[in-house]
Coordinates of C-alpha atoms in Angstrom, one line a residue:
Chain A
G1 CA 9.0 -17.9 -0.9
A2 CA 5.9 -17.2 -3.1
G3 CA 4.6 -13.9 -2.7
V4 CA 1.2 -12.9 -2.6
S5 CA -0.8 -13.7 -5.8
Q6 CA -4.0 -12.4 -7.6
S7 CA -6.2 -13.0 -10.3
P8 CA -6.8 -12.5 -13.1
S9 CA -3.9 -9.9 -13.6
N10 CA -6.1 -7.5 -16.2
K11 CA -10.1 -8.2 -16.6
V12 CA -12.4 -6.1 -18.6
T13 CA -15.8 -6.0 -18.0
E14 CA -19.1 -4.3 -19.4
K15 CA -21.2 -2.0 -17.4
G16 CA -23.6 -4.0 -15.3
K17 CA -21.5 -7.1 -14.9
D18 CA -20.6 -8.8 -12.0
V19 CA -17.0 -9.2 -11.3
E20 CA -14.5 -12.0 -9.0
L21 CA -11.1 -11.0 -7.9
R22 CA -9.0 -13.9 -6.4
C23 CA -6.0 -13.2 -3.3
D24 CA -3.8 -15.8 -2.2
P25 CA -1.7 -14.8 0.5
I26 CA 1.4 -15.7 1.8
S27 CA 1.0 -19.0 3.7
G28 CA 0.9 -18.3 7.2
H29 CA -0.4 -14.6 7.1
T30 CA -3.4 -14.5 8.7
A31 CA -4.4 -10.5 8.0
L32 CA -5.2 -9.9 4.6
Y33 CA -6.1 -6.9 3.1
W34 CA -7.9 -5.3 0.1
Y35 CA -6.6 -2.0 -1.5
R36 CA -7.8 0.5 -4.8
Q37 CA -5.4 2.1 -6.4
S38 CA -7.2 4.8 -8.9
L39 CA -5.9 8.2 -10.3
G40 CA -8.5 10.4 -8.7
Q41 CA -8.0 8.6 -5.2
G42 CA -4.7 7.4 -5.0
L43 CA -4.4 4.6 -2.4
E44 CA -7.2 3.3 -0.4
F45 CA -8.2 1.2 1.9
L46 CA -11.2 -1.5 1.2
I47 CA -11.3 -4.0 3.9
Y48 CA -9.1 -5.9 5.8
F49 CA -9.3 -9.6 7.3
Q50 CA -8.5 -11.0 10.4
G51 CA -8.7 -14.7 9.8
N52 CA -12.0 -15.3 8.0
S53 CA -13.3 -12.6 9.6
A54 CA -13.6 -8.8 8.2
P55 CA -13.3 -6.5 11.9
D56 CA -13.0 -3.2 9.5
K57 CA -14.7 -2.9 6.6
S58 CA -15.3 0.9 6.5
G59 CA -13.1 1.4 3.1
L60 CA -16.2 -0.6 0.9
P61 CA -17.6 2.8 -1.0
S62 CA -20.7 1.1 -1.4
D63 CA -23.0 -2.1 -0.5
R64 CA -22.0 -3.5 -4.2
F65 CA -18.7 -4.4 -3.0
S66 CA -18.2 -7.5 -0.5
A67 CA -15.4 -9.8 0.5
E68 CA -15.3 -13.0 1.9
R69 CA -11.9 -15.1 3.0
T70 CA -12.4 -19.0 3.6
G71 CA -10.3 -20.9 5.5
G72 CA -8.2 -18.2 6.4
S73 CA -6.6 -18.2 2.8
V74 CA -8.0 -17.2 -0.6
S75 CA -9.9 -13.8 -0.7
T76 CA -12.8 -13.2 -2.8
L77 CA -13.5 -9.4 -3.7
T78 CA -17.1 -9.0 -5.7
I79 CA -18.4 -6.3 -7.2
Q80 CA -22.0 -6.3 -8.5
R81 CA -23.4 -4.5 -11.2
T82 CA -20.0 -3.0 -12.1
Q83 CA -19.9 0.7 -12.9
Q84 CA -17.2 2.8 -15.1
E85 CA -15.8 4.8 -11.8
D86 CA -15.1 1.2 -10.7
S87 CA -12.4 1.3 -13.1
A88 CA -8.9 1.0 -11.2
V89 CA -6.3 -1.6 -9.8
Y90 CA -7.4 -3.9 -6.7
L91 CA -4.4 -4.9 -4.7
C92 CA -4.1 -7.3 -2.2
A93 CA -1.6 -7.5 0.8
S94 CA -1.1 -9.4 3.5
S95 CA 0.8 -10.1 6.8
F96 CA 1.8 -12.0 9.8
W97 CA 0.1 -11.4 13.0
S98 CA 1.4 -12.4 16.5
P99 CA -0.6 -13.5 19.2
A100 CA 2.0 -12.4 21.8
S101 CA 1.8 -8.7 20.7
G102 CA -1.7 -8.8 18.8
V103 CA -0.2 -6.9 16.1
T104 CA 0.4 -7.4 12.4
D105 CA 3.5 -6.9 11.0
T106 CA 4.8 -5.2 7.4
Q107 CA 2.4 -5.7 4.6
Y108 CA 3.1 -7.8 1.7
F109 CA 1.7 -6.4 -1.9
G110 CA 0.4 -8.2 -5.0
P111 CA 0.7 -7.3 -8.3
G112 CA -2.7 -6.2 -8.7
T113 CA -5.6 -6.6 -11.1
R114 CA -6.4 -4.0 -13.2
L115 CA -10.2 -3.8 -13.9
T116 CA -11.5 -1.9 -16.6
V117 CA -14.8 -1.5 -17.2
L118 CA -16.6 -0.1 -20.1
Chain B
A1 CA -7.7 10.4 11.6
Q2 CA -4.4 9.3 10.4
S3 CA -3.3 11.2 7.3
V4 CA 0.1 11.5 4.8
T5 CA 1.7 14.6 3.2
Q6 CA 4.0 14.0 0.2
P7 CA 4.2 17.6 -1.2
D8 CA 6.2 16.4 -4.0
I9 CA 4.4 14.9 -7.0
H10 CA 7.6 14.7 -9.4
I11 CA 11.0 15.2 -8.4
T12 CA 13.6 14.7 -11.3
V13 CA 17.0 14.1 -10.6
S14 CA 20.4 13.1 -12.2
E15 CA 21.9 10.0 -12.1
G16 CA 24.3 9.7 -9.2
A17 CA 23.0 13.0 -8.0
S18 CA 21.6 12.3 -4.1
L19 CA 18.0 12.0 -3.2
E20 CA 15.2 13.0 -0.4
L21 CA 11.6 12.7 -0.8
R22 CA 9.6 14.0 2.0
C23 CA 6.9 12.7 3.8
N24 CA 4.8 14.4 6.6
Y25 CA 2.1 12.6 8.9
S26 CA -0.2 13.2 11.0
Y27 CA -1.4 10.7 14.0
G28 CA -2.0 11.2 17.6
A29 CA 0.5 9.0 19.1
T30 CA 3.6 7.3 17.5
P31 CA 2.7 5.4 14.3
Y32 CA 4.1 2.6 12.6
L33 CA 5.8 4.0 9.1
F34 CA 6.0 2.9 5.6
W35 CA 8.2 3.8 2.2
Y36 CA 7.1 1.6 -0.5
V37 CA 8.2 1.6 -4.1
Q38 CA 5.9 0.5 -7.5
S39 CA 7.5 0.3 -10.6
P40 CA 5.3 0.8 -13.9
G41 CA 2.8 -2.0 -13.8
Q42 CA 3.7 -3.7 -10.6
G43 CA 2.7 -3.9 -7.2
L44 CA 4.0 -2.6 -4.2
Q45 CA 7.4 -3.3 -3.0
L46 CA 8.5 -2.5 0.6
L47 CA 11.6 -0.6 0.8
L48 CA 12.0 0.2 4.7
K49 CA 10.0 0.3 7.9
Y50 CA 9.9 2.3 11.1
F51 CA 7.9 0.5 14.3
S52 CA 10.5 1.8 17.1
G53 CA 13.8 2.2 18.1
D54 CA 16.9 3.7 16.1
T55 CA 14.9 6.7 14.2
L56 CA 17.9 6.0 11.3
V57 CA 16.3 3.1 9.5
Q58 CA 17.8 1.3 6.9
G59 CA 16.2 -0.4 4.0
I60 CA 16.6 -2.0 0.8
K61 CA 18.3 -1.0 -2.5
G62 CA 20.8 1.9 -0.7
F63 CA 17.4 3.8 0.7
E64 CA 17.3 5.2 4.5
A65 CA 14.9 7.1 5.9
E66 CA 14.7 8.9 9.4
F67 CA 12.2 9.4 11.9
K68 CA 12.3 12.5 13.7
R69 CA 9.1 13.1 16.1
S70 CA 9.2 17.3 16.5
Q71 CA 8.4 17.2 12.9
S72 CA 6.0 14.4 12.2
S73 CA 8.4 13.6 9.1
F74 CA 9.8 10.4 7.8
N75 CA 11.9 11.7 4.7
L76 CA 13.8 8.7 2.5
R77 CA 16.7 9.7 1.4
K78 CA 19.8 7.8 -0.9
P79 CA 22.8 9.3 -1.2
S80 CA 23.5 8.3 -4.9
V81 CA 20.3 7.3 -8.0
H82 CA 20.7 5.0 -10.2
W83 CA 18.5 5.0 -13.7
S84 CA 16.6 1.8 -11.7
D85 CA 15.4 3.6 -8.8
A86 CA 12.8 5.6 -11.1
A87 CA 9.5 4.8 -10.0
E88 CA 6.9 6.3 -7.6
Y89 CA 7.3 6.2 -4.4
F90 CA 4.9 5.9 -1.2
C91 CA 5.1 6.9 2.1
A92 CA 2.5 5.0 4.3
V93 CA 1.4 5.1 7.9
R94 CA -0.9 3.0 10.5
S95 CA -1.5 2.4 14.1
N96 CA 0.7 0.6 16.4
F97 CA -2.6 -0.6 17.9
G98 CA -6.5 -1.7 16.8
N99 CA -6.9 -0.2 13.1
E100 CA -4.6 -2.1 10.7
K101 CA -5.1 -0.2 7.6
L102 CA -2.4 1.6 5.7
T103 CA -3.1 4.9 5.1
F104 CA -0.7 6.1 2.1
G105 CA 0.2 9.6 0.8
T106 CA -0.6 10.5 -3.0
G107 CA 2.8 8.9 -4.0
T108 CA 6.1 11.0 -5.3
R109 CA 6.9 10.2 -9.0
L110 CA 11.0 10.3 -9.5
T111 CA 12.5 10.8 -12.5
I112 CA 16.2 9.8 -13.4
I113 CA 18.1 12.0 -16.2
P114 CA 21.4 10.6 -17.4

């Protein structure tokens, strides 16, 4: 079946511009995660959605970063007034949440969006 | 707080040789453990996972890993590597309740020589 998809695959922007990154999770996966991968910081958690709610936003590095999820499906990560240190690969993952156990299963990752801020 | 250590930044092995990638974790209880592989320009692909039960888990592409509670380790092994195994390997841990986020190690880059 279809996996997690992300768009765009590459984004080059100028410092100070806003960018939006999109994630389409696997159908039926209620849990959705954003991570960032950069040379200096490795793989970092940004935010976790369960349905349309975000119970854990602890990884968002500043108030320039925000994310939303609508209809329990597509999610958008928005970075306002981009800075050069925002350059990284932004990875989205989704997983199935079991109502019976209250626990999510394995996270499946998309190919990522490579963001370059000039 | 949970953490993961992958002590080897870069490993080089000959094709056909055996492989072991090390992973140590820090967590207060029994965690969920994962190994992911990332090829250049690609996303993360799950190799295998440990949630509970048998401490030796089998994964895709001929990989296996063993959970050792006493050593807080979850090392990845393969008896005979192929050139296509060249990639970056990440060990990750998450809680088995509550906080769902994955905490990753810094990764081990595997190079295969003919």
